[in-house]
Short mmCIF file of C-alpha atoms in Angstrom, two decimals:
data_model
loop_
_atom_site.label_atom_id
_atom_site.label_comp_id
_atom_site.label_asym_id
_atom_site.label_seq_id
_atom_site.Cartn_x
_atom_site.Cartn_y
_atom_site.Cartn_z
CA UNK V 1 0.00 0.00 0.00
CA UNK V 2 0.57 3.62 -0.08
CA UNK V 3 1.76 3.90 -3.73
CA UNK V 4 2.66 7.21 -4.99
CA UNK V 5 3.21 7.88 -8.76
CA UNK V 6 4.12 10.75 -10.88
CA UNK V 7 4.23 11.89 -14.31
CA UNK V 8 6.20 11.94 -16.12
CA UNK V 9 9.19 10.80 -15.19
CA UNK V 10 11.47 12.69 -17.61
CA UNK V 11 10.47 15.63 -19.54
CA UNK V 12 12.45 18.13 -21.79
CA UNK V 13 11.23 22.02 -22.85
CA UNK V 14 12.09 24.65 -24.39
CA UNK V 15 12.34 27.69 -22.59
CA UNK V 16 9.29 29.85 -22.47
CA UNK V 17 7.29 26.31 -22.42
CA UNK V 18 5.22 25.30 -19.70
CA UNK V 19 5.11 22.18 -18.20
CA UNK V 20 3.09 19.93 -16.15
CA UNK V 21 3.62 17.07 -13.71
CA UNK V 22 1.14 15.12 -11.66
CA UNK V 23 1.25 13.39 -8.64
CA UNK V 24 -1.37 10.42 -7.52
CA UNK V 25 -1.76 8.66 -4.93
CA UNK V 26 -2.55 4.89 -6.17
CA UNK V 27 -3.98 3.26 -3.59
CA UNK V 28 -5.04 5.28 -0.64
CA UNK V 29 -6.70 9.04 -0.72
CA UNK V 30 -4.37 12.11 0.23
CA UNK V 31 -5.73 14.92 2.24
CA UNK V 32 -2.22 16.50 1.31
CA UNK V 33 0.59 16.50 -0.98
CA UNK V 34 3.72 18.19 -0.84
CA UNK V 35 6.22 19.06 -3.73
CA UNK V 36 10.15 19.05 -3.35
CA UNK V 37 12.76 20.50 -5.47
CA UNK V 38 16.11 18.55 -5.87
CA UNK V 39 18.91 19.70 -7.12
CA UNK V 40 21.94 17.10 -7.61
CA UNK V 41 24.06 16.15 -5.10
CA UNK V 42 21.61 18.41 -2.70
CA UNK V 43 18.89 17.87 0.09
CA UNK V 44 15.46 18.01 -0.74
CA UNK V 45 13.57 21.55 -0.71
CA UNK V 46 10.21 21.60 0.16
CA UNK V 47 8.72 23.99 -2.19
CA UNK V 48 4.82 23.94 -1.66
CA UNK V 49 2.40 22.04 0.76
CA UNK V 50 -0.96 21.02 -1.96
CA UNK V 51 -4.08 20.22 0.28
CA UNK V 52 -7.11 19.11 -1.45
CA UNK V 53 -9.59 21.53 -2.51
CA UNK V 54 -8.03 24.80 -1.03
CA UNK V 55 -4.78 26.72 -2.04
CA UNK V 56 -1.07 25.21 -1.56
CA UNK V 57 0.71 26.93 0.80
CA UNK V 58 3.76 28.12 -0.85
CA UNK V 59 7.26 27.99 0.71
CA UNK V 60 9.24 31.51 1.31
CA UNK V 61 10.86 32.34 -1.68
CA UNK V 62 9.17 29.63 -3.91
CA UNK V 63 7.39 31.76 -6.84
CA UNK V 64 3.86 30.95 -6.44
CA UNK V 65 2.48 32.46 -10.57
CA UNK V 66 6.08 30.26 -11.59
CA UNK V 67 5.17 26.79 -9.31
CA UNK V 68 1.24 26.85 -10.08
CA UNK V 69 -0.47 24.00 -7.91
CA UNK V 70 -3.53 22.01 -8.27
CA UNK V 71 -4.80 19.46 -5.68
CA UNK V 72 -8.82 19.01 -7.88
CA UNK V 73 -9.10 15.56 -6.05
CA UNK V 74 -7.73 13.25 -3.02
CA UNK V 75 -5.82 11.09 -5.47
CA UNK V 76 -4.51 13.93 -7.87
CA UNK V 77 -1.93 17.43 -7.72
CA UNK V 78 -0.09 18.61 -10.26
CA UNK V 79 2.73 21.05 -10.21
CA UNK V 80 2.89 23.02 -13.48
CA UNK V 81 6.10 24.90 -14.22
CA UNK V 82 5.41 27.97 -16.10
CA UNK V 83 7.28 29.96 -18.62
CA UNK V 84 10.34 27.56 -17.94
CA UNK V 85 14.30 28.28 -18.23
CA UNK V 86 17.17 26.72 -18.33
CA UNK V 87 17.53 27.55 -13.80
CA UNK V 88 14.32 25.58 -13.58
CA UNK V 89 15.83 22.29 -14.45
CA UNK V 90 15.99 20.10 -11.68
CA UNK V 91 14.47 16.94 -10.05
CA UNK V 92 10.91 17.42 -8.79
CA UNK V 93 9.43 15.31 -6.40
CA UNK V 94 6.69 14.68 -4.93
CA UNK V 95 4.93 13.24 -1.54
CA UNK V 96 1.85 12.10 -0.32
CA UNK V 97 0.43 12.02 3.45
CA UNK V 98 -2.91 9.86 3.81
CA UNK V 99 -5.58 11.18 6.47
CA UNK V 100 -5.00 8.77 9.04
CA UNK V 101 -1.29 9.42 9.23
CA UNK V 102 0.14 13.20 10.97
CA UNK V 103 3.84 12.79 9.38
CA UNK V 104 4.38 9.59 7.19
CA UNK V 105 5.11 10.41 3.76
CA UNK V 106 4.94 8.71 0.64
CA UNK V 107 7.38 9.85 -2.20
CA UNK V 108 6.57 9.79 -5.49
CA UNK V 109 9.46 8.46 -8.15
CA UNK V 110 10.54 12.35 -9.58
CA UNK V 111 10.29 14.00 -12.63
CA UNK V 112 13.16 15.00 -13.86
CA UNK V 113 12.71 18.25 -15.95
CA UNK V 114 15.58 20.10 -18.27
CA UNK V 115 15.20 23.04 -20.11
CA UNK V 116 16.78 24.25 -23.28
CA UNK A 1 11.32 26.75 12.87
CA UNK A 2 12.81 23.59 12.92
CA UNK A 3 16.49 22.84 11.76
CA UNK A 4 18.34 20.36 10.59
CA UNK A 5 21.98 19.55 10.37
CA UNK A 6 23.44 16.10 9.54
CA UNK A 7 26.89 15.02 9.61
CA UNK A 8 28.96 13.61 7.72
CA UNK A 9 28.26 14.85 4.71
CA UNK A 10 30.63 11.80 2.94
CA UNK A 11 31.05 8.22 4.38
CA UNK A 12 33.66 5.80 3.46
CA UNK A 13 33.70 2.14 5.19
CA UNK A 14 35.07 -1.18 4.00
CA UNK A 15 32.50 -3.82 3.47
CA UNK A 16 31.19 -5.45 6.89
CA UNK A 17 32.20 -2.31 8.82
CA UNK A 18 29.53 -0.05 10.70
CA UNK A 19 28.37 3.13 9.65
CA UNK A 20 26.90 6.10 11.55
CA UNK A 21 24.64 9.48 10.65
CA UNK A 22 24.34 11.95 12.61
CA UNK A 23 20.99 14.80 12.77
CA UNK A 24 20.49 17.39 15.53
CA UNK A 25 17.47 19.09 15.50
CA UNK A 26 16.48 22.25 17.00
CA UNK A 27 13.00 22.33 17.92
CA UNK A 28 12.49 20.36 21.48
CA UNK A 29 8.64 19.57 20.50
CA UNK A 30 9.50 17.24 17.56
CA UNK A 31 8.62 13.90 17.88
CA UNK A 32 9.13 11.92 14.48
CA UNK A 33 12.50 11.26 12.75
CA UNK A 34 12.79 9.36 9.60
CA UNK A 35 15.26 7.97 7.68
CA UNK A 36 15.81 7.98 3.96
CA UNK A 37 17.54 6.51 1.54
CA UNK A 38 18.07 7.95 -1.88
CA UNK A 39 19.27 6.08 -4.67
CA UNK A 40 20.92 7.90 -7.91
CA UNK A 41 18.01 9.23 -9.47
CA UNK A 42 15.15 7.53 -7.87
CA UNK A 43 13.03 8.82 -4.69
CA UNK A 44 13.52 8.57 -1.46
CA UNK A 45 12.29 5.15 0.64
CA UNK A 46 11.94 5.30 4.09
CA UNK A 47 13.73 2.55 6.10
CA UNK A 48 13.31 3.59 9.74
CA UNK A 49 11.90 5.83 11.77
CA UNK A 50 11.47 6.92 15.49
CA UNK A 51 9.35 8.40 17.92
CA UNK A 52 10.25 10.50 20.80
CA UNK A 53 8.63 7.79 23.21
CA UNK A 54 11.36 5.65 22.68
CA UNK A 55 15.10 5.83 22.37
CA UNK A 56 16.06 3.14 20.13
CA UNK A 57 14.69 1.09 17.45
CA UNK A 58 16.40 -1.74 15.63
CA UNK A 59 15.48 -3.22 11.86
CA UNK A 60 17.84 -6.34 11.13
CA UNK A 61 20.99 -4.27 10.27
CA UNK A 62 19.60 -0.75 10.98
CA UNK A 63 19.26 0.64 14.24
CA UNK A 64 18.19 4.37 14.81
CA UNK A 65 18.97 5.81 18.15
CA UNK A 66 17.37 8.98 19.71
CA UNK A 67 18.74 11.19 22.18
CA UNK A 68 15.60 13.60 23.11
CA UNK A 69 17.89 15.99 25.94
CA UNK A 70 20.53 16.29 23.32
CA UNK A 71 18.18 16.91 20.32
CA UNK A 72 19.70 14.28 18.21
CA UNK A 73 19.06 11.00 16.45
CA UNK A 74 21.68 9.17 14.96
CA UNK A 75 21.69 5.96 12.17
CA UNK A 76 23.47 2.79 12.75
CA UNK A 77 24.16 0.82 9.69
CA UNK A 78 26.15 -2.59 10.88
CA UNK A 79 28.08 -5.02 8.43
CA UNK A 80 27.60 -2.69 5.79
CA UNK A 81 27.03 -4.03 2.20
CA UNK A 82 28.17 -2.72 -0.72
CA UNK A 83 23.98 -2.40 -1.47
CA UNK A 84 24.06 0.01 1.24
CA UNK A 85 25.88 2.73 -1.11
CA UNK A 86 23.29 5.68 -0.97
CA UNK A 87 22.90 8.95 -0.30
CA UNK A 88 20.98 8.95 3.47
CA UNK A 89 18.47 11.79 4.73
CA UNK A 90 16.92 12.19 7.90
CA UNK A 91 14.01 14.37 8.91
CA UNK A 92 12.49 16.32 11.41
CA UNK A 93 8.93 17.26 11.46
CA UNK A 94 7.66 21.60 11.13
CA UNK A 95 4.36 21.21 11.77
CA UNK A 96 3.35 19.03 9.02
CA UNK A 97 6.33 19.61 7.41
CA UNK A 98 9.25 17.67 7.19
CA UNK A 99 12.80 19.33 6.87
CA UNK A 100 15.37 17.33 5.64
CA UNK A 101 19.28 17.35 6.44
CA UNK A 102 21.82 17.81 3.92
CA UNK A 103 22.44 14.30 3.39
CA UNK A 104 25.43 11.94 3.63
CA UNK A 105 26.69 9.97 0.72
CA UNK A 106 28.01 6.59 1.88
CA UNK A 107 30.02 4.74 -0.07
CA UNK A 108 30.53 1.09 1.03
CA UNK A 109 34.03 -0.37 -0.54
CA UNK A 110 34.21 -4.02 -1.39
#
């Protein structure tokens, strides 16, 4: 149980392009989702806490019109990347965190994004 | 806020030795601490964690051990496997939020 995937996994733009990337939860339903940033051979930043059917909660410094965030269901957020450049590329991750749980997360595989 | 700092930041160790991972943490009132481990390129899988009502927890080869007074939690890796190469994060709860250490990349040598 508690199967997180994304998608997808690898994904190449052209700057100015927007891109998106979603993140379900397989087999249980997540109140909230959280997106990380991951740059290599670095920790992982927490950029934005999703929570179903209200706004994300963006984290200081994280661009919410660049990072736009959906959460339209308790299996479902996506993390679109708009108007991307070259400084955006990076491995983006993603977590889930089922209602019966406080801190257990879930991680998603990544989608590693790189823009020309 | 909460914060994080894990040392080493690089691990070296011979095949069958032990290997530890240090985290302090700042804010008294946390009281979950995972463990992750990050292979090249894929995500990170949790492969213990800890509450503050206890100060040790064992998994075969893994062992995490919390020190609450200190503020720190520390990983034990014993006869260390060359599988065990990784990149190793642990995590303190913010709320809801987790905030992850640096990281420490160990590299077990055959």
């Amino acid at each position: 149980g508690a199967v997180v995937s994304q998608h997808p996994s690898r994904v190449i733009c052209k700057s100015g392009t927007s891109v998106k990337i979603e993140c379900r939860s397989l087999d249980f339903q997540a109140t909230t989702m959280f997106w990380y940033r991951q740059f290599p051979k670095q920790s992982l930043m927490l950029m934005a806490t999703s929570n179903e059917g209200s706004k994300a909660t963006y984290e200081q410094g994280v661009e919410k019109d660049k990072f736009l965030i959906n959460h339209a269901s308790l299996t479902l957020s996506t993390l679109t990347v708009t108007s991307a450049h070259p400084e955006d590329s990076s491995f983006y991750i993603c977590s889930a965190r089922t209602s019966g749980t406080f801190y257990e997360q879930y991680f998603g595989p990544g989608t590693r994004l790189t823009v020309t | 806020g909460e914060n994080v700092e894990q040392h080493p930041s690089t691990l070296s160790v011979q095949e069958g030795d032990s290997a530890v991972i240090k985290c302090t943490y700042s804010d008294s009132a946390s009281n979950y601490f995972p463990w992750y481990k990050q292979e090249l390129g894929k995500r990170p899988q949790l492969i213990i964690d800890i509450r503050s009502n206890v100060g040790e927890k064992k998994d075969q080869r893994i062992a995490v051990t919390l020190n609450k007074t200190a503020k720190h939690f520390s990983l034990h890796i014993t006869e260390t496997q060359p599988e065990d190469s990784a990149v190793y994060f642990c995590a303190a709860p913010r709320t809801y939020k987790y905030i992850f250490g640096t990281g420490t990349r160990l590299k077990v040598l055959a």
